[in-house]
Short mmCIF file of C-alpha atoms in Angstrom, two decimals:
data_model
loop_
_atom_site.label_atom_id
_atom_site.label_comp_id
_atom_site.label_asym_id
_atom_site.label_seq_id
_atom_site.Cartn_x
_atom_site.Cartn_y
_atom_site.Cartn_z
CA UNK A 381 -165.27 253.14 -1.73
CA UNK A 382 -166.91 250.93 0.89
CA UNK A 383 -164.85 248.44 2.86
CA UNK A 384 -166.72 245.14 2.87
CA UNK A 385 -166.00 241.71 4.25
CA UNK A 386 -166.88 238.98 6.66
CA UNK A 387 -165.93 238.75 10.30
CA UNK A 388 -164.27 235.35 9.89
CA UNK A 389 -161.52 236.91 7.83
CA UNK A 390 -161.48 240.33 9.51
CA UNK A 391 -162.56 240.49 13.15
CA UNK A 392 -164.30 243.35 14.99
CA UNK A 393 -161.05 244.08 16.80
CA UNK A 394 -159.16 244.34 13.51
CA UNK A 395 -161.87 246.64 12.15
CA UNK A 396 -161.68 248.93 15.19
CA UNK A 397 -157.91 248.95 14.91
CA UNK A 398 -158.15 249.98 11.27
CA UNK A 399 -160.58 252.81 12.08
CA UNK A 400 -158.39 253.88 15.01
CA UNK A 401 -155.07 253.89 13.17
CA UNK A 402 -156.39 255.41 9.94
CA UNK A 403 -158.47 257.94 11.93
CA UNK A 404 -161.43 257.13 9.80
CA UNK A 405 -164.76 258.96 9.66
CA UNK A 406 -167.83 257.04 8.57
CA UNK A 407 -170.37 254.38 9.36
CA UNK A 408 -169.63 250.74 10.12
CA UNK A 409 -172.61 248.40 9.71
CA UNK A 410 -172.22 244.84 10.99
CA UNK A 411 -174.82 242.12 10.54
CA UNK A 412 -174.62 238.88 12.48
CA UNK A 413 -177.04 236.30 13.91
CA UNK A 414 -180.17 238.27 12.94
CA UNK A 415 -178.86 241.47 14.53
CA UNK A 416 -177.49 244.62 12.91
CA UNK A 417 -175.19 247.09 14.62
CA UNK A 418 -174.35 250.56 13.40
CA UNK A 419 -171.27 252.36 14.63
CA UNK A 420 -170.32 255.89 13.61
CA UNK A 421 -166.80 257.23 13.85
CA UNK A 422 -165.22 260.61 13.53
CA UNK A 423 -161.45 260.93 13.12
CA UNK A 424 -160.98 257.44 14.51
CA UNK A 425 -163.19 257.95 17.57
CA UNK A 426 -166.56 256.34 18.24
CA UNK A 427 -169.29 258.99 18.24
CA UNK A 428 -172.48 256.93 18.14
CA UNK A 429 -173.57 253.27 18.25
CA UNK A 430 -176.87 251.43 18.06
CA UNK A 431 -178.31 247.96 17.68
CA UNK A 432 -181.21 248.12 15.25
CA UNK A 433 -183.31 245.60 17.17
CA UNK A 434 -183.24 247.61 20.38
CA UNK A 435 -184.87 250.97 21.02
CA UNK A 436 -182.00 253.46 21.13
CA UNK A 437 -183.39 256.96 21.59
CA UNK A 438 -181.91 258.93 24.49
CA UNK A 439 -185.06 258.22 26.48
CA UNK A 440 -184.64 254.46 25.92
CA UNK A 441 -180.95 254.59 26.80
CA UNK A 442 -181.64 256.46 30.07
CA UNK A 443 -184.36 253.97 30.95
CA UNK A 444 -182.18 250.93 30.14
CA UNK A 445 -179.40 252.46 32.26
CA UNK A 446 -181.95 252.66 35.11
CA UNK A 447 -181.61 256.40 35.35
CA UNK A 448 -185.35 256.80 34.81
CA UNK A 449 -188.12 254.90 36.56
CA UNK A 450 -190.80 253.20 34.47
CA UNK A 451 -193.21 255.94 35.55
CA UNK A 452 -190.82 258.74 34.53
CA UNK A 453 -190.12 256.94 31.25
CA UNK A 454 -193.82 256.69 30.41
CA UNK A 455 -194.51 260.28 31.38
CA UNK A 456 -191.60 261.60 29.33
CA UNK A 457 -192.52 259.41 26.38
CA UNK A 458 -196.05 260.85 26.45
CA UNK A 459 -194.93 264.45 26.83
CA UNK A 460 -191.69 264.58 24.87
CA UNK A 461 -191.69 261.40 22.79
CA UNK A 462 -191.57 263.34 19.54
CA UNK A 463 -188.47 265.33 20.50
CA UNK A 464 -185.15 264.29 19.07
CA UNK A 465 -182.28 263.31 21.39
CA UNK A 466 -180.60 266.72 21.33
CA UNK A 467 -183.82 268.56 22.18
CA UNK A 468 -184.74 266.01 24.85
CA UNK A 469 -181.26 266.21 26.36
CA UNK A 470 -181.54 269.97 26.57
CA UNK A 471 -184.95 269.67 28.19
CA UNK A 472 -183.69 267.24 30.82
CA UNK A 473 -180.64 269.40 31.58
CA UNK A 474 -182.73 272.58 31.82
CA UNK A 475 -185.22 270.81 34.08
CA UNK A 476 -182.35 269.82 36.37
CA UNK A 477 -182.75 266.04 35.94
CA UNK A 478 -179.26 265.54 34.53
CA UNK A 479 -176.08 267.48 33.90
CA UNK A 480 -174.65 267.44 30.36
CA UNK A 481 -171.77 265.35 31.77
CA UNK A 482 -174.24 262.79 33.18
CA UNK A 483 -175.84 262.32 29.78
CA UNK A 484 -172.49 261.97 27.99
CA UNK A 485 -171.25 259.43 30.54
CA UNK A 486 -174.42 257.34 30.24
CA UNK A 487 -174.20 257.40 26.43
CA UNK A 488 -170.51 256.46 26.50
CA UNK A 489 -171.25 253.48 28.74
CA UNK A 490 -174.12 252.46 26.49
CA UNK A 491 -172.00 252.63 23.32
CA UNK A 492 -169.11 250.85 25.03
CA UNK A 493 -171.42 248.00 25.99
CA UNK A 494 -172.62 247.69 22.40
CA UNK A 495 -169.03 247.37 21.20
CA UNK A 496 -168.31 244.79 23.93
CA UNK A 497 -171.27 242.81 22.74
CA UNK A 498 -169.91 242.87 19.20
CA UNK A 499 -166.70 241.19 20.36
CA UNK A 500 -168.70 237.96 20.68
CA UNK A 501 -169.75 238.17 17.02
CA UNK A 502 -167.47 235.79 15.22
CA UNK A 503 -169.50 235.34 12.07
CA UNK A 504 -171.23 238.01 10.03
CA UNK A 505 -170.79 240.63 7.33
CA UNK A 506 -169.56 244.19 7.66
CA UNK A 507 -169.42 247.28 5.51
CA UNK A 508 -167.63 250.52 6.32
CA UNK A 509 -168.93 253.54 4.42
CA UNK A 510 -166.41 256.31 4.52
CA UNK A 511 -167.60 259.85 5.24
CA UNK A 512 -171.16 258.96 6.27
CA UNK A 513 -172.01 261.31 9.16
CA UNK A 514 -173.92 260.20 12.25
CA UNK A 515 -177.67 260.99 12.42
CA UNK A 516 -178.03 264.70 13.21
CA UNK A 517 -180.72 264.19 15.86
CA UNK A 518 -178.41 262.01 18.01
CA UNK A 519 -175.98 263.29 20.66
CA UNK A 520 -172.35 262.66 19.67
CA UNK A 521 -169.76 261.46 22.18
CA UNK A 522 -166.03 261.05 21.55
CA UNK A 523 -164.84 257.68 22.67
CA UNK A 524 -161.21 256.69 22.04
CA UNK A 525 -160.86 253.12 20.74
CA UNK A 526 -157.50 252.21 22.31
CA UNK A 527 -158.86 250.59 25.48
CA UNK A 528 -161.68 248.87 23.64
CA UNK A 529 -159.19 247.35 21.19
CA UNK A 530 -157.06 245.98 24.04
CA UNK A 531 -160.15 244.61 25.80
CA UNK A 532 -161.44 243.13 22.54
CA UNK A 533 -158.12 241.42 21.81
CA UNK A 534 -158.21 239.77 25.23
CA UNK A 535 -161.80 238.67 24.71
CA UNK A 536 -161.04 237.33 21.25
CA UNK A 537 -158.23 235.18 22.61
CA UNK A 538 -160.47 233.97 25.42
CA UNK A 539 -163.28 233.31 22.96
CA UNK A 540 -161.02 231.24 20.70
CA UNK A 541 -159.80 229.22 23.67
CA UNK A 542 -163.33 228.66 24.97
CA UNK A 543 -164.51 227.60 21.51
CA UNK A 544 -161.73 225.03 21.41
CA UNK A 545 -162.56 223.77 24.91
CA UNK A 546 -166.32 223.64 24.33
CA UNK A 547 -166.81 223.53 20.55
CA UNK A 548 -170.42 222.35 20.63
CA UNK A 549 -173.20 224.03 22.61
CA UNK A 550 -175.41 221.01 22.00
CA UNK A 551 -173.42 219.29 24.74
CA UNK A 552 -174.81 219.16 28.27
CA UNK A 553 -173.32 219.29 31.77
CA UNK A 554 -173.64 216.75 34.51
CA UNK A 555 -172.30 216.74 38.05
CA UNK A 556 -169.20 214.58 38.44
CA UNK A 557 -169.89 211.51 40.52
CA UNK A 558 -167.11 212.00 43.04
CA UNK A 559 -166.24 215.70 43.00
CA UNK A 560 -162.88 216.63 44.45
CA UNK A 561 -164.32 219.98 45.49
CA UNK A 562 -167.26 220.75 47.73
CA UNK A 563 -169.56 223.09 45.77
CA UNK A 564 -170.58 224.88 48.97
CA UNK A 565 -166.99 225.80 49.72
CA UNK A 566 -166.56 227.53 46.37
CA UNK A 567 -167.02 231.22 45.99
CA UNK A 568 -169.33 231.15 42.97
CA UNK A 569 -170.94 234.14 41.29
CA UNK A 570 -174.70 234.56 40.99
CA UNK A 571 -174.47 233.69 37.29
CA UNK A 572 -172.56 230.48 38.06
CA UNK A 573 -175.19 229.45 40.63
CA UNK A 574 -177.91 230.10 38.07
CA UNK A 575 -176.20 227.76 35.61
CA UNK A 576 -175.68 225.14 38.34
CA UNK A 577 -179.44 225.13 38.91
CA UNK A 578 -179.85 223.85 35.35
CA UNK A 579 -177.05 221.26 35.33
CA UNK A 580 -178.69 218.13 33.98
CA UNK A 581 -177.87 215.83 31.03
CA UNK A 582 -181.29 216.74 29.65
CA UNK A 583 -180.33 220.39 29.21
CA UNK A 584 -177.94 221.32 26.43
CA UNK A 585 -175.73 224.34 27.03
CA UNK A 586 -177.63 226.11 24.29
CA UNK A 587 -180.92 225.54 26.14
CA UNK A 588 -179.43 226.81 29.41
CA UNK A 589 -178.05 229.91 27.67
CA UNK A 590 -181.44 230.66 26.11
CA UNK A 591 -183.29 230.14 29.37
CA UNK A 592 -180.90 232.36 31.30
CA UNK A 593 -180.55 234.86 28.43
CA UNK A 594 -176.80 234.41 28.25
CA UNK A 595 -174.59 234.86 25.21
CA UNK A 596 -172.67 231.89 23.76
CA UNK A 597 -169.52 233.33 25.28
CA UNK A 598 -171.00 233.71 28.77
CA UNK A 599 -172.34 230.15 28.93
CA UNK A 600 -169.05 228.77 27.62
CA UNK A 601 -167.08 230.80 30.16
CA UNK A 602 -169.21 229.61 33.08
CA UNK A 603 -169.32 225.98 31.90
CA UNK A 604 -165.55 226.00 31.50
CA UNK A 605 -165.03 227.48 34.98
CA UNK A 606 -167.29 224.84 36.55
CA UNK A 607 -165.51 222.09 34.61
CA UNK A 608 -162.10 223.36 35.72
CA UNK A 609 -163.33 223.44 39.32
CA UNK A 610 -164.08 219.73 38.95
CA UNK A 611 -167.79 220.11 39.72
CA UNK A 612 -169.28 219.21 36.34
CA UNK A 613 -168.31 217.36 33.20
CA UNK A 614 -169.37 217.68 29.59
CA UNK A 615 -171.70 214.97 28.28
CA UNK A 616 -173.96 214.36 25.31
CA UNK A 617 -177.49 215.43 26.29
CA UNK A 618 -180.08 212.68 26.76
CA UNK A 619 -182.01 213.73 23.68
CA UNK A 620 -178.90 214.15 21.52
CA UNK A 621 -179.39 212.84 18.03
CA UNK A 622 -176.27 212.65 15.90
CA UNK A 623 -176.84 213.42 12.24
CA UNK A 624 -175.82 209.92 11.43
CA UNK A 625 -174.51 206.89 13.28
CA UNK A 626 -172.13 204.76 11.28
CA UNK A 627 -172.55 201.00 11.14
CA UNK A 628 -169.95 198.91 12.90
CA UNK A 629 -168.51 195.62 11.65
CA UNK A 630 -170.86 193.35 13.62
CA UNK A 631 -174.20 194.63 12.40
CA UNK A 632 -174.69 191.77 9.97
CA UNK A 633 -172.93 189.09 12.04
CA UNK A 634 -174.38 186.98 14.83
CA UNK A 635 -172.92 187.26 18.32
CA UNK A 636 -171.14 183.91 17.98
CA UNK A 637 -169.67 184.80 14.59
CA UNK A 638 -168.51 188.15 15.97
CA UNK A 639 -166.81 186.56 18.98
CA UNK A 640 -165.11 184.00 16.76
CA UNK A 641 -163.87 186.70 14.39
CA UNK A 642 -162.37 188.82 17.19
CA UNK A 643 -160.75 185.76 18.78
CA UNK A 644 -159.10 184.90 15.46
CA UNK A 645 -157.73 188.43 15.30
CA UNK A 646 -156.45 188.24 18.89
CA UNK A 647 -154.80 184.86 18.35
CA UNK A 648 -153.09 185.94 15.15
CA UNK A 649 -151.81 189.26 16.45
CA UNK A 650 -150.60 187.66 19.71
CA UNK A 651 -148.57 185.13 17.76
CA UNK A 652 -147.01 187.49 15.22
CA UNK B 893 -162.14 186.50 1.92
CA UNK B 894 -163.50 188.64 4.76
CA UNK B 895 -161.95 192.04 5.47
CA UNK B 896 -162.34 193.98 8.69
CA UNK B 897 -160.82 197.27 9.72
CA UNK B 898 -159.58 199.28 12.66
CA UNK B 899 -159.23 203.04 12.40
CA UNK B 900 -156.23 204.87 13.84
CA UNK B 901 -156.95 208.51 14.51
CA UNK B 902 -155.40 211.35 16.48
CA UNK B 903 -154.04 214.87 16.14
CA UNK B 904 -151.52 216.04 13.58
CA UNK B 905 -148.08 214.42 14.08
CA UNK B 906 -149.26 211.95 16.75
CA UNK B 907 -147.50 209.10 14.91
CA UNK B 908 -150.42 207.43 13.12
CA UNK B 909 -148.59 206.66 9.90
CA UNK B 910 -145.66 205.19 11.84
CA UNK B 911 -148.02 203.12 14.01
CA UNK B 912 -149.51 201.47 10.93
CA UNK B 913 -146.12 201.08 9.20
CA UNK B 914 -144.70 199.23 12.20
CA UNK B 915 -147.25 196.46 12.11
CA UNK B 916 -148.38 196.32 8.47
CA UNK B 917 -147.15 193.44 6.32
CA UNK B 918 -147.32 195.58 3.19
CA UNK B 919 -145.68 198.90 2.53
CA UNK B 920 -148.16 201.39 3.91
CA UNK B 921 -150.13 203.14 1.22
CA UNK B 922 -149.64 206.67 2.49
CA UNK B 923 -151.25 209.73 0.94
CA UNK B 924 -148.72 212.19 2.23
CA UNK B 925 -148.16 215.65 0.85
CA UNK B 926 -145.58 218.27 1.68
CA UNK B 927 -146.75 220.66 4.39
CA UNK B 928 -147.16 224.26 3.34
CA UNK B 929 -147.87 225.94 6.72
CA UNK B 930 -144.69 227.21 8.41
CA UNK B 931 -145.79 226.29 11.97
CA UNK B 932 -146.71 222.74 11.01
CA UNK B 933 -143.65 222.32 8.80
CA UNK B 934 -141.51 223.04 11.84
CA UNK B 935 -142.90 219.80 13.32
CA UNK B 936 -142.73 217.58 10.25
CA UNK B 937 -142.17 217.79 6.51
CA UNK B 938 -145.22 215.99 5.17
CA UNK B 939 -148.68 215.00 6.39
CA UNK B 940 -151.45 212.53 5.54
CA UNK B 941 -154.17 214.14 3.43
CA UNK B 942 -156.57 211.25 2.72
CA UNK B 943 -155.61 208.13 4.63
CA UNK B 944 -152.89 205.63 5.44
CA UNK B 945 -153.58 202.06 4.68
CA UNK B 946 -151.92 198.96 6.12
CA UNK B 947 -152.77 195.26 6.08
CA UNK B 948 -152.40 192.21 8.32
CA UNK B 949 -153.39 188.79 7.00
CA UNK B 950 -155.09 186.90 9.81
CA UNK B 951 -155.70 183.59 8.02
CA UNK B 952 -156.79 182.29 4.62
CA UNK B 953 -160.20 183.80 5.06
CA UNK B 954 -159.64 186.96 7.08
CA UNK B 955 -157.64 190.13 6.61
CA UNK B 956 -157.38 193.14 8.92
CA UNK B 957 -156.94 196.58 7.41
CA UNK B 958 -155.62 199.49 9.40
CA UNK B 959 -156.78 202.90 8.26
CA UNK B 960 -155.03 206.02 9.49
CA UNK B 961 -157.02 209.23 9.34
CA UNK B 962 -155.56 212.58 8.36
CA UNK B 963 -154.62 214.48 11.51
CA UNK B 964 -155.26 217.99 10.28
CA UNK B 965 -158.74 219.32 10.97
CA UNK B 966 -159.31 220.49 7.41
CA UNK B 967 -159.37 216.86 6.24
CA UNK B 968 -161.91 215.75 8.87
CA UNK B 969 -164.55 214.94 6.21
CA UNK B 970 -162.49 211.76 5.67
CA UNK B 971 -162.99 210.54 9.24
CA UNK B 972 -166.60 209.47 8.85
CA UNK B 973 -165.95 207.80 5.48
CA UNK B 974 -163.06 205.79 6.91
CA UNK B 975 -165.02 204.79 10.01
CA UNK B 976 -167.89 203.07 8.24
CA UNK B 977 -167.95 199.38 9.15
CA UNK B 978 -164.99 199.48 11.55
CA UNK B 979 -164.40 197.12 14.48
CA UNK B 980 -163.26 199.94 16.71
CA UNK B 981 -160.79 202.82 16.80
CA UNK B 982 -157.54 203.90 18.36
CA UNK B 983 -156.90 207.51 19.33
CA UNK B 984 -153.17 208.08 19.16
CA UNK B 985 -151.79 210.98 21.20
CA UNK B 986 -148.25 212.36 21.22
CA UNK B 987 -147.49 212.21 24.97
CA UNK B 988 -144.78 214.84 24.60
CA UNK B 989 -147.00 217.54 23.08
CA UNK B 990 -149.62 218.77 25.57
CA UNK B 991 -150.64 221.46 23.10
CA UNK B 992 -152.30 218.69 21.05
CA UNK B 993 -154.30 217.15 23.93
CA UNK B 994 -157.27 219.44 23.43
CA UNK B 995 -157.38 218.51 19.75
CA UNK B 996 -157.19 214.82 20.72
CA UNK B 997 -160.17 215.31 23.00
CA UNK B 998 -162.13 216.99 20.22
CA UNK B 999 -161.31 214.17 17.79
CA UNK B 1000 -162.37 211.62 20.37
CA UNK B 1001 -165.68 213.43 20.98
CA UNK B 1002 -166.33 213.62 17.23
CA UNK B 1003 -165.74 209.89 16.78
CA UNK B 1004 -167.78 208.96 19.85
CA UNK B 1005 -170.71 210.97 18.52
CA UNK B 1006 -171.20 208.81 15.44
CA UNK B 1007 -169.30 205.61 16.16
CA UNK B 1008 -170.86 203.32 18.78
CA UNK B 1009 -167.77 201.10 18.83
CA UNK B 1010 -165.12 200.52 21.51
CA UNK B 1011 -161.91 202.52 21.44
CA UNK B 1012 -158.63 202.86 23.26
CA UNK B 1013 -156.33 205.83 23.68
CA UNK B 1014 -152.68 205.10 22.87
CA UNK B 1015 -150.22 207.39 24.63
CA UNK B 1016 -147.48 207.47 22.00
CA UNK B 1017 -143.78 208.39 22.32
CA UNK B 1018 -143.60 207.03 25.87
CA UNK B 1019 -139.91 206.33 25.27
CA UNK B 1020 -139.14 210.05 25.18
CA UNK B 1021 -138.02 211.98 28.22
CA UNK B 1022 -140.75 214.63 27.95
CA UNK B 1023 -143.58 212.10 27.70
CA UNK B 1024 -146.49 212.70 30.04
CA UNK B 1025 -147.35 209.89 32.39
CA UNK B 1026 -150.34 207.84 31.21
CA UNK B 1027 -152.45 208.74 34.25
CA UNK B 1028 -151.65 212.45 33.88
CA UNK B 1029 -152.70 212.15 30.26
CA UNK B 1030 -155.98 210.57 31.33
CA UNK B 1031 -156.71 213.60 33.51
CA UNK B 1032 -155.67 216.05 30.77
CA UNK B 1033 -157.90 214.29 28.25
CA UNK B 1034 -160.70 214.04 30.85
CA UNK B 1035 -161.06 210.31 30.21
CA UNK B 1036 -163.21 208.25 32.57
CA UNK B 1037 -161.56 205.35 34.39
CA UNK B 1038 -163.19 202.72 32.17
CA UNK B 1039 -161.41 204.03 29.06
CA UNK B 1040 -158.13 202.23 28.44
CA UNK B 1041 -155.09 204.47 28.04
CA UNK B 1042 -152.30 202.26 26.73
CA UNK B 1043 -148.64 203.37 26.77
CA UNK B 1044 -147.21 203.13 23.27
CA UNK B 1045 -144.06 203.54 21.21
CA UNK B 1046 -145.22 203.53 17.60
CA UNK B 1047 -141.83 202.41 16.23
CA UNK B 1048 -141.87 199.30 18.42
CA UNK B 1049 -143.83 196.36 17.01
CA UNK B 1050 -144.57 194.76 20.40
CA UNK B 1051 -145.91 198.04 21.70
CA UNK B 1052 -148.19 198.50 18.67
CA UNK B 1053 -149.39 194.92 18.99
CA UNK B 1054 -150.28 195.56 22.64
CA UNK B 1055 -152.44 198.55 21.68
CA UNK B 1056 -154.23 196.51 19.01
CA UNK B 1057 -154.79 193.65 21.43
CA UNK B 1058 -156.16 195.95 24.15
CA UNK B 1059 -158.64 197.29 21.64
CA UNK B 1060 -159.60 193.79 20.54
CA UNK B 1061 -160.13 192.71 24.18
CA UNK B 1062 -162.42 195.70 24.66
CA UNK B 1063 -164.31 194.77 21.49
CA UNK B 1064 -164.66 191.18 22.70
CA UNK B 1065 -166.08 192.34 26.05
CA UNK B 1066 -168.45 194.64 24.20
CA UNK B 1067 -169.77 191.81 22.03
CA UNK B 1068 -170.02 189.39 24.93
CA UNK B 1069 -171.99 191.94 26.97
CA UNK B 1070 -174.55 192.04 24.16
CA UNK B 1071 -174.06 195.78 23.48
CA UNK B 1072 -172.83 195.24 19.93
CA UNK B 1073 -176.01 193.45 18.95
CA UNK B 1074 -178.47 195.65 20.79
CA UNK B 1075 -180.97 197.12 18.34
CA UNK B 1076 -180.05 200.78 17.81
CA UNK B 1077 -182.76 203.24 18.73
CA UNK B 1078 -184.56 204.72 15.78
CA UNK B 1079 -183.11 208.11 15.01
CA UNK B 1080 -185.87 210.62 14.66
CA UNK B 1081 -185.48 213.70 12.50
CA UNK B 1082 -184.92 216.80 14.59
#
């Protein structure tokens, strides 16, 4: 029977923990934010992972890992594009391009990064189909889940904290008027400098994240770090439009009437 | 008879119900229910689920209502309803519980987003030993210098009156500056 649910009630980390402890074999399919991930497990270990939106043949993985140049990638695609991963792997090993260990290490890193990416998926649906074997044409690895679960738990806690600190990505950043810290004296990362280049009340955090191709978690983490350093503060963006603005008590009163009303309140409360 | 209202908001267990009780001339109409969550029950037995409601008669023709919002996030749909037509709002913060400061900041941001009215932050429970200093609280809540943070003891009538008066002074300045009667910009659909 398939295990189904949503990530709000059962997180990725909890799912991995379940697979790990119960030493499950099967396929876990997770759909979130227009993306679908497929993870295959054997006896509680990750053997294969892919994101459906991204090319994930061995050739693509080697190219994405920068172990093939664009020229080599094109040439191999033309000559061996119809080979499955196992056959291609064998070809590359026999031709002396890679050792079997190289290929396994690159695949492990690739699958690990997919799982890391899933940790940022807070909403979505999942289904675990017990016993479904991984695609035969793919190269299996055996990746223990223990470290990933620990890493995921840390990220989940950080994610929850960041979501509480910066709940709305429609907010923008602006430089504080009198910073206590000199930006130049700070040891900022390249990513932090890239965000700083876009700090402007016109740019929502969501816009900055899209422009810089950052995940929600990354932009929150950087924004929070810059806020904590006292360089920037969170503001409503210039073009922010609330869904609705409520009417206050003075909308239908003249200025004089309003002043008189508030003065009556002040006088009465002062004398109580 | 004219009726006007001030909204008292803030995190769970900040002292909103007590604040209104202290100054209201009627028994506060409280919609409290027993708390079911173990963590929250450790802090207090019951919580406001819809609103608290207190009244102060100003004169023959004017009455001030005080509305307390529910503090727990799951009742936040009530905030907007209660805020319609208000004079301004008070954000009450328990100065002894820094774990609620982040929530106070989120509540404040939510109110500021749809309520163009003045507000003050009342640093409650200032009589307790563990209370954070008002200026430290300002930093923790990331409040700019022009926002009033008023020390408060919600069981003390004079203290509650001072918070109300500080808010009313801010409202008066706001009206006198012409901001209250500035035509709001047309809100375009996204």
